[in-house]
PDB file of C-alpha atoms in Angstrom:
ATOM      1  CA  UNK A   1       4.355 -12.588   2.378  1.00 37.00           C
ATOM      2  CA  UNK A   2       7.209 -14.969   2.946  1.00 37.00           C
ATOM      3  CA  UNK A   3       5.247 -18.076   2.055  1.00 37.00           C
ATOM      4  CA  UNK A   4       2.105 -18.612   0.041  1.00 37.00           C
ATOM      5  CA  UNK A   5      -1.038 -20.223   1.320  1.00 32.00           C
ATOM      6  CA  UNK A   6      -3.997 -21.461  -0.636  1.00 31.00           C
ATOM      7  CA  UNK A   7      -6.610 -18.755  -1.324  1.00 33.00           C
ATOM      8  CA  UNK A   8      -9.750 -18.866   0.765  1.00 32.00           C
ATOM      9  CA  UNK A   9     -13.189 -17.422   0.246  1.00 33.00           C
ATOM     10  CA  UNK A  10     -12.595 -14.772   2.909  1.00 34.00           C
ATOM     11  CA  UNK A  11     -10.335 -11.911   1.846  1.00 36.00           C
ATOM     12  CA  UNK A  12      -8.901 -11.008   5.248  1.00 36.00           C
ATOM     13  CA  UNK A  13     -10.232 -10.545   8.760  1.00 36.00           C
ATOM     14  CA  UNK A  14     -13.923  -9.961   9.396  1.00 41.00           C
ATOM     15  CA  UNK A  15     -15.186  -6.384   9.339  1.00 46.00           C
ATOM     16  CA  UNK A  16     -14.042  -4.393  12.396  1.00 47.00           C
ATOM     17  CA  UNK A  17     -11.463  -7.041  13.405  1.00 52.00           C
ATOM     18  CA  UNK A  18      -8.096  -5.282  13.732  1.00 60.00           C
ATOM     19  CA  UNK A  19      -4.869  -7.004  12.732  1.00 63.00           C
ATOM     20  CA  UNK A  20      -1.558  -5.603  14.008  1.00 69.00           C
ATOM     21  CA  UNK A  21       1.898  -6.291  12.590  1.00 88.00           C
ATOM     22  CA  UNK A  22       5.202  -4.784  11.528  1.00 94.00           C
ATOM     23  CA  UNK A  23       5.137  -4.746   7.745  1.00 94.00           C
ATOM     24  CA  UNK A  24       8.481  -5.526   6.105  1.00 97.00           C
ATOM     25  CA  UNK A  25       8.643  -5.156   2.333  1.00 98.00           C
ATOM     26  CA  UNK A  26      11.154  -5.177  -0.474  1.00 98.00           C
ATOM     27  CA  UNK A  27      10.299  -2.192  -2.687  1.00 98.00           C
ATOM     28  CA  UNK A  28      11.952  -1.804  -6.093  1.00 98.00           C
ATOM     29  CA  UNK A  29      11.093   1.083  -8.434  1.00 98.00           C
ATOM     30  CA  UNK A  30      10.747   0.154 -12.112  1.00 98.00           C
ATOM     31  CA  UNK A  31      11.928   2.719 -14.625  1.00 98.00           C
ATOM     32  CA  UNK A  32       8.850   3.058 -16.822  1.00 98.00           C
ATOM     33  CA  UNK A  33       5.783   1.439 -18.375  1.00 98.00           C
ATOM     34  CA  UNK A  34       7.930  -0.721 -20.650  1.00 98.00           C
ATOM     35  CA  UNK A  35       9.800  -2.147 -17.653  1.00 98.00           C
ATOM     36  CA  UNK A  36       6.505  -2.799 -15.879  1.00 98.00           C
ATOM     37  CA  UNK A  37       5.119  -4.634 -18.921  1.00 98.00           C
ATOM     38  CA  UNK A  38       8.276  -6.722 -19.279  1.00 98.00           C
ATOM     39  CA  UNK A  39       8.092  -7.858 -15.651  1.00 98.00           C
ATOM     40  CA  UNK A  40       4.388  -8.681 -15.964  1.00 98.00           C
ATOM     41  CA  UNK A  41       5.096 -10.795 -19.033  1.00 98.00           C
ATOM     42  CA  UNK A  42       7.925 -12.663 -17.305  1.00 98.00           C
ATOM     43  CA  UNK A  43       5.725 -13.407 -14.289  1.00 98.00           C
ATOM     44  CA  UNK A  44       2.520 -14.315 -16.135  1.00 98.00           C
ATOM     45  CA  UNK A  45       2.794 -18.063 -15.426  1.00 98.00           C
ATOM     46  CA  UNK A  46       2.305 -17.279 -11.727  1.00 98.00           C
ATOM     47  CA  UNK A  47      -0.478 -14.722 -12.134  1.00 98.00           C
ATOM     48  CA  UNK A  48      -3.086 -14.784  -9.363  1.00 98.00           C
ATOM     49  CA  UNK A  49      -5.266 -11.683  -9.492  1.00 98.00           C
ATOM     50  CA  UNK A  50      -5.516  -7.946 -10.107  1.00 98.00           C
ATOM     51  CA  UNK A  51      -6.784  -5.403  -7.583  1.00 98.00           C
ATOM     52  CA  UNK A  52      -8.004  -1.979  -8.641  1.00 98.00           C
ATOM     53  CA  UNK A  53      -7.257   0.021  -5.509  1.00 98.00           C
ATOM     54  CA  UNK A  54      -8.526   3.466  -4.546  1.00 98.00           C
ATOM     55  CA  UNK A  55      -6.538   4.984  -1.688  1.00 98.00           C
ATOM     56  CA  UNK A  56      -7.760   7.897   0.428  1.00 98.00           C
ATOM     57  CA  UNK A  57      -5.903   9.517   3.317  1.00 98.00           C
ATOM     58  CA  UNK A  58      -6.877  11.481   6.399  1.00 98.00           C
ATOM     59  CA  UNK A  59      -5.137  13.776   8.852  1.00 98.00           C
ATOM     60  CA  UNK A  60      -6.210  15.600  11.961  1.00 98.00           C
ATOM     61  CA  UNK A  61      -7.504  19.126  11.540  1.00 98.00           C
ATOM     62  CA  UNK A  62      -4.455  20.198  13.567  1.00 98.00           C
ATOM     63  CA  UNK A  63      -2.112  17.769  11.757  1.00 98.00           C
ATOM     64  CA  UNK A  64      -2.101  15.497  14.780  1.00 98.00           C
ATOM     65  CA  UNK A  65      -1.319  12.457  12.598  1.00 98.00           C
ATOM     66  CA  UNK A  66       1.201  13.817  10.083  1.00 97.00           C
ATOM     67  CA  UNK A  67       3.155  15.578  12.833  1.00 97.00           C
ATOM     68  CA  UNK A  68       3.721  12.119  14.357  1.00 96.00           C
ATOM     69  CA  UNK A  69       4.332  10.512  10.948  1.00 96.00           C
ATOM     70  CA  UNK A  70       1.177   8.446  11.334  1.00 97.00           C
ATOM     71  CA  UNK A  71      -0.744   7.590   8.159  1.00 98.00           C
ATOM     72  CA  UNK A  72      -4.485   6.879   8.191  1.00 98.00           C
ATOM     73  CA  UNK A  73      -5.724   5.309   4.953  1.00 98.00           C
ATOM     74  CA  UNK A  74      -9.007   3.923   3.650  1.00 98.00           C
ATOM     75  CA  UNK A  75      -8.506   1.608   0.671  1.00 98.00           C
ATOM     76  CA  UNK A  76     -11.216   0.295  -1.643  1.00 98.00           C
ATOM     77  CA  UNK A  77     -10.699  -2.866  -3.692  1.00 98.00           C
ATOM     78  CA  UNK A  78     -12.305  -3.269  -7.121  1.00 97.00           C
ATOM     79  CA  UNK A  79     -14.625  -0.334  -6.566  1.00 94.00           C
ATOM     80  CA  UNK A  80     -16.652  -1.522  -3.545  1.00 95.00           C
ATOM     81  CA  UNK A  81     -15.856  -5.225  -3.213  1.00 97.00           C
ATOM     82  CA  UNK A  82     -13.870  -4.609  -0.034  1.00 98.00           C
ATOM     83  CA  UNK A  83     -12.701  -1.677   2.084  1.00 98.00           C
ATOM     84  CA  UNK A  84      -9.874  -1.650   4.620  1.00 98.00           C
ATOM     85  CA  UNK A  85      -8.850   0.984   7.165  1.00 98.00           C
ATOM     86  CA  UNK A  86      -5.098   1.074   7.816  1.00 98.00           C
ATOM     87  CA  UNK A  87      -3.035   2.965  10.379  1.00 98.00           C
ATOM     88  CA  UNK A  88       0.704   3.010   9.708  1.00 96.00           C
ATOM     89  CA  UNK A  89       3.377   4.306  12.033  1.00 95.00           C
ATOM     90  CA  UNK A  90       6.672   5.899  11.053  1.00 91.00           C
ATOM     91  CA  UNK A  91       8.119   4.024   8.080  1.00 91.00           C
ATOM     92  CA  UNK A  92      11.822   3.491   7.551  1.00 95.00           C
ATOM     93  CA  UNK A  93      12.657   2.970   3.875  1.00 96.00           C
ATOM     94  CA  UNK A  94      16.315   2.202   3.262  1.00 97.00           C
ATOM     95  CA  UNK A  95      18.115   0.329   0.488  1.00 97.00           C
ATOM     96  CA  UNK A  96      14.846  -0.805  -1.028  1.00 98.00           C
ATOM     97  CA  UNK A  97      13.495  -2.277   2.219  1.00 98.00           C
ATOM     98  CA  UNK A  98      10.596  -0.674   4.056  1.00 97.00           C
ATOM     99  CA  UNK A  99       9.613  -1.326   7.660  1.00 97.00           C
ATOM    100  CA  UNK A 100       6.587   0.148   9.426  1.00 95.00           C
ATOM    101  CA  UNK A 101       4.185  -0.801  12.220  1.00 96.00           C
ATOM    102  CA  UNK A 102       0.744  -1.341  10.768  1.00 96.00           C
ATOM    103  CA  UNK A 103      -2.760  -2.056  12.012  1.00 97.00           C
ATOM    104  CA  UNK A 104      -5.784  -2.613   9.832  1.00 97.00           C
ATOM    105  CA  UNK A 105      -9.398  -3.666   9.900  1.00 97.00           C
ATOM    106  CA  UNK A 106     -12.065  -4.247   7.301  1.00 97.00           C
ATOM    107  CA  UNK A 107     -15.140  -2.040   7.121  1.00 98.00           C
ATOM    108  CA  UNK A 108     -18.362  -2.092   5.120  1.00 98.00           C
ATOM    109  CA  UNK A 109     -17.529  -0.460   1.752  1.00 98.00           C
ATOM    110  CA  UNK A 110     -20.709   1.635   1.641  1.00 98.00           C
ATOM    111  CA  UNK A 111     -19.947   3.017   5.095  1.00 98.00           C
ATOM    112  CA  UNK A 112     -16.353   3.636   4.084  1.00 98.00           C
ATOM    113  CA  UNK A 113     -17.489   5.722   1.100  1.00 98.00           C
ATOM    114  CA  UNK A 114     -19.314   8.032   3.479  1.00 98.00           C
ATOM    115  CA  UNK A 115     -16.028   8.756   5.302  1.00 98.00           C
ATOM    116  CA  UNK A 116     -14.751  10.652   2.255  1.00 98.00           C
ATOM    117  CA  UNK A 117     -17.308  13.425   2.683  1.00 98.00           C
ATOM    118  CA  UNK A 118     -18.032  12.900   6.385  1.00 98.00           C
ATOM    119  CA  UNK A 119     -14.684  12.153   8.091  1.00 98.00           C
ATOM    120  CA  UNK A 120     -16.340  12.451  11.510  1.00 98.00           C
ATOM    121  CA  UNK A 121     -17.991   9.094  10.823  1.00 98.00           C
ATOM    122  CA  UNK A 122     -14.557   7.496  10.512  1.00 98.00           C
ATOM    123  CA  UNK A 123     -13.257   9.055  13.706  1.00 98.00           C
ATOM    124  CA  UNK A 124     -16.424   8.035  15.548  1.00 97.00           C
ATOM    125  CA  UNK A 125     -16.435   4.476  14.246  1.00 97.00           C
ATOM    126  CA  UNK A 126     -15.791   3.154  17.759  1.00 97.00           C
ATOM    127  CA  UNK A 127     -13.557   0.235  16.750  1.00 97.00           C
ATOM    128  CA  UNK A 128     -10.363  -0.610  18.666  1.00 96.00           C
ATOM    129  CA  UNK A 129      -8.249   0.727  15.806  1.00 97.00           C
ATOM    130  CA  UNK A 130      -9.865   4.167  15.750  1.00 98.00           C
ATOM    131  CA  UNK A 131     -10.178   4.415  19.525  1.00 97.00           C
ATOM    132  CA  UNK A 132      -6.484   3.575  19.826  1.00 96.00           C
ATOM    133  CA  UNK A 133      -5.623   6.222  17.234  1.00 97.00           C
ATOM    134  CA  UNK A 134      -7.555   8.877  19.148  1.00 98.00           C
ATOM    135  CA  UNK A 135      -5.912   7.874  22.400  1.00 97.00           C
ATOM    136  CA  UNK A 136      -2.368   7.870  21.016  1.00 96.00           C
ATOM    137  CA  UNK A 137      -2.568  11.089  18.977  1.00 97.00           C
ATOM    138  CA  UNK A 138      -5.260  13.168  20.644  1.00 98.00           C
ATOM    139  CA  UNK A 139      -6.945  13.759  17.290  1.00 98.00           C
ATOM    140  CA  UNK A 140     -10.469  15.135  17.645  1.00 97.00           C
ATOM    141  CA  UNK A 141     -11.338  16.009  14.045  1.00 98.00           C
ATOM    142  CA  UNK A 142     -10.345  14.432  10.739  1.00 98.00           C
ATOM    143  CA  UNK A 143     -10.019  15.928   7.267  1.00 98.00           C
ATOM    144  CA  UNK A 144      -9.836  13.941   4.021  1.00 98.00           C
ATOM    145  CA  UNK A 145      -6.676  14.722   2.058  1.00 98.00           C
ATOM    146  CA  UNK A 146      -7.728  13.012  -1.169  1.00 98.00           C
ATOM    147  CA  UNK A 147      -5.764  10.156  -2.684  1.00 98.00           C
ATOM    148  CA  UNK A 148      -4.717   8.181  -5.745  1.00 98.00           C
ATOM    149  CA  UNK A 149      -5.442   5.001  -7.684  1.00 98.00           C
ATOM    150  CA  UNK A 150      -3.236   1.934  -7.891  1.00 98.00           C
ATOM    151  CA  UNK A 151      -3.494  -1.158 -10.081  1.00 98.00           C
ATOM    152  CA  UNK A 152      -1.887  -4.110  -8.284  1.00 98.00           C
ATOM    153  CA  UNK A 153      -1.197  -7.403 -10.020  1.00 98.00           C
ATOM    154  CA  UNK A 154      -0.248 -10.362  -7.821  1.00 98.00           C
ATOM    155  CA  UNK A 155       2.027 -13.171  -8.922  1.00 98.00           C
ATOM    156  CA  UNK A 156       3.387 -16.315  -7.300  1.00 98.00           C
ATOM    157  CA  UNK A 157       7.162 -16.423  -7.662  1.00 98.00           C
ATOM    158  CA  UNK A 158       9.689 -18.543  -5.816  1.00 95.00           C
ATOM    159  CA  UNK A 159       7.393 -19.188  -2.868  1.00 96.00           C
ATOM    160  CA  UNK A 160       6.539 -15.490  -2.534  1.00 98.00           C
ATOM    161  CA  UNK A 161       3.614 -13.299  -3.503  1.00 98.00           C
ATOM    162  CA  UNK A 162       4.929 -10.456  -5.659  1.00 98.00           C
ATOM    163  CA  UNK A 163       2.914  -7.268  -6.066  1.00 98.00           C
ATOM    164  CA  UNK A 164       3.384  -5.333  -9.300  1.00 99.00           C
ATOM    165  CA  UNK A 165       2.027  -1.793  -8.978  1.00 98.00           C
ATOM    166  CA  UNK A 166       1.054   0.933 -11.404  1.00 98.00           C
ATOM    167  CA  UNK A 167       0.290   4.016  -9.304  1.00 98.00           C
ATOM    168  CA  UNK A 168      -1.468   6.934 -10.955  1.00 98.00           C
ATOM    169  CA  UNK A 169      -1.234  10.411  -9.488  1.00 98.00           C
ATOM    170  CA  UNK A 170      -2.698  13.518 -11.101  1.00 97.00           C
ATOM    171  CA  UNK A 171       0.861  14.559 -12.006  1.00 98.00           C
ATOM    172  CA  UNK A 172       2.219  11.244 -13.318  1.00 98.00           C
ATOM    173  CA  UNK A 173       2.573   7.483 -12.922  1.00 98.00           C
ATOM    174  CA  UNK A 174       5.015   5.337 -10.957  1.00 98.00           C
ATOM    175  CA  UNK A 175       5.782   1.606 -11.280  1.00 98.00           C
ATOM    176  CA  UNK A 176       6.973  -0.612  -8.456  1.00 98.00           C
ATOM    177  CA  UNK A 177       7.610  -4.230  -7.559  1.00 98.00           C
ATOM    178  CA  UNK A 178       6.925  -5.086  -3.907  1.00 98.00           C
ATOM    179  CA  UNK A 179       6.903  -8.149  -1.707  1.00 98.00           C
ATOM    180  CA  UNK A 180       6.306  -8.679   2.003  1.00 97.00           C
ATOM    181  CA  UNK A 181       8.877 -10.986   3.545  1.00 97.00           C
ATOM    182  CA  UNK A 182      10.571 -12.011   6.771  1.00 96.00           C
ATOM    183  CA  UNK A 183      13.938 -12.176   4.961  1.00 97.00           C
ATOM    184  CA  UNK A 184      14.143  -8.893   3.086  1.00 98.00           C
ATOM    185  CA  UNK A 185      17.865  -8.815   2.330  1.00 98.00           C
ATOM    186  CA  UNK A 186      17.829 -12.283   0.787  1.00 98.00           C
ATOM    187  CA  UNK A 187      14.698 -11.635  -1.230  1.00 98.00           C
ATOM    188  CA  UNK A 188      15.978  -8.273  -2.428  1.00 98.00           C
ATOM    189  CA  UNK A 189      19.022  -9.998  -3.871  1.00 98.00           C
ATOM    190  CA  UNK A 190      16.882 -12.608  -5.602  1.00 98.00           C
ATOM    191  CA  UNK A 191      14.623  -9.959  -7.117  1.00 98.00           C
ATOM    192  CA  UNK A 192      17.570  -7.881  -8.258  1.00 98.00           C
ATOM    193  CA  UNK A 193      19.018 -10.922 -10.019  1.00 98.00           C
ATOM    194  CA  UNK A 194      15.624 -11.593 -11.613  1.00 98.00           C
ATOM    195  CA  UNK A 195      15.291  -8.028 -12.924  1.00 98.00           C
ATOM    196  CA  UNK A 196      18.904  -7.900 -14.086  1.00 98.00           C
ATOM    197  CA  UNK A 197      18.358 -11.146 -15.985  1.00 98.00           C
ATOM    198  CA  UNK A 198      15.410  -9.536 -17.752  1.00 98.00           C
ATOM    199  CA  UNK A 199      17.476  -6.431 -18.534  1.00 98.00           C
ATOM    200  CA  UNK A 200      14.860  -4.369 -16.724  1.00 98.00           C
ATOM    201  CA  UNK A 201      16.052  -1.009 -15.351  1.00 98.00           C
ATOM    202  CA  UNK A 202      15.188  -0.524 -11.684  1.00 98.00           C
ATOM    203  CA  UNK A 203      16.290   1.242  -8.512  1.00 98.00           C
ATOM    204  CA  UNK A 204      15.638   0.998  -4.798  1.00 98.00           C
ATOM    205  CA  UNK A 205      12.462   2.812  -3.823  1.00 98.00           C
ATOM    206  CA  UNK A 206      13.369   5.816  -1.692  1.00 96.00           C
ATOM    207  CA  UNK A 207       9.953   7.443  -1.198  1.00 96.00           C
ATOM    208  CA  UNK A 208       6.629   5.928  -0.195  1.00 96.00           C
ATOM    209  CA  UNK A 209       3.524   6.302  -2.335  1.00 97.00           C
ATOM    210  CA  UNK A 210       1.960   8.451   0.385  1.00 97.00           C
ATOM    211  CA  UNK A 211       4.973  10.790   0.511  1.00 96.00           C
ATOM    212  CA  UNK A 212       4.841  11.209  -3.263  1.00 98.00           C
ATOM    213  CA  UNK A 213       1.148  11.993  -2.955  1.00 98.00           C
ATOM    214  CA  UNK A 214       1.632  14.586  -0.228  1.00 96.00           C
ATOM    215  CA  UNK A 215       4.642  16.216  -1.909  1.00 97.00           C
ATOM    216  CA  UNK A 216       3.267  15.938  -5.467  1.00 97.00           C
ATOM    217  CA  UNK A 217       6.470  14.210  -6.572  1.00 97.00           C
ATOM    218  CA  UNK A 218       7.457  11.127  -8.568  1.00 97.00           C
ATOM    219  CA  UNK A 219      10.522  10.107  -6.575  1.00 94.00           C
TER     220      UNK A 219
END
């Protein structure tokens, strides 16, 4: 987010209300757990909250989504405090800046849990987001691909909301610093200067979390 606003009681749009946008993020990969801890310590004065995220992904039985580089995700926050369905289009990730069309809507967490074992319930949800997905891809049956956990700490920093991630796959853990922004090149430079000043090793993220999940990599 380019600018911070005061927190409100509601944590996003009402259930079944779809929000559409092009997500633009700076994405910097941190070298290891020590680098992650050092960044968290440096940012602690601006700490806002921590989200324990569970991420699950779906594809068409005939790979109707992945063949079009469309990602369908159901994310749970802090077990079952909130659940969000997200559809992402083809993402371009270059020089530590990711851009992707994205639509999302909230859903009842208990209902969302049922999607994991009964994907037909997700496809038949009847909301604009899912109906649009069916129309654009022709998908008629969904399968759950599994997923991964992510611990996301949020910090206020320089008028931005930074997201510090620890992503746990079955085959290893990745650490990343992310921030949504309307001025990615400028913010990337500011974050690089911040990390360099801390003597924290980092690199530009070159692979999305989903791609690492699908390929069983840690790139």
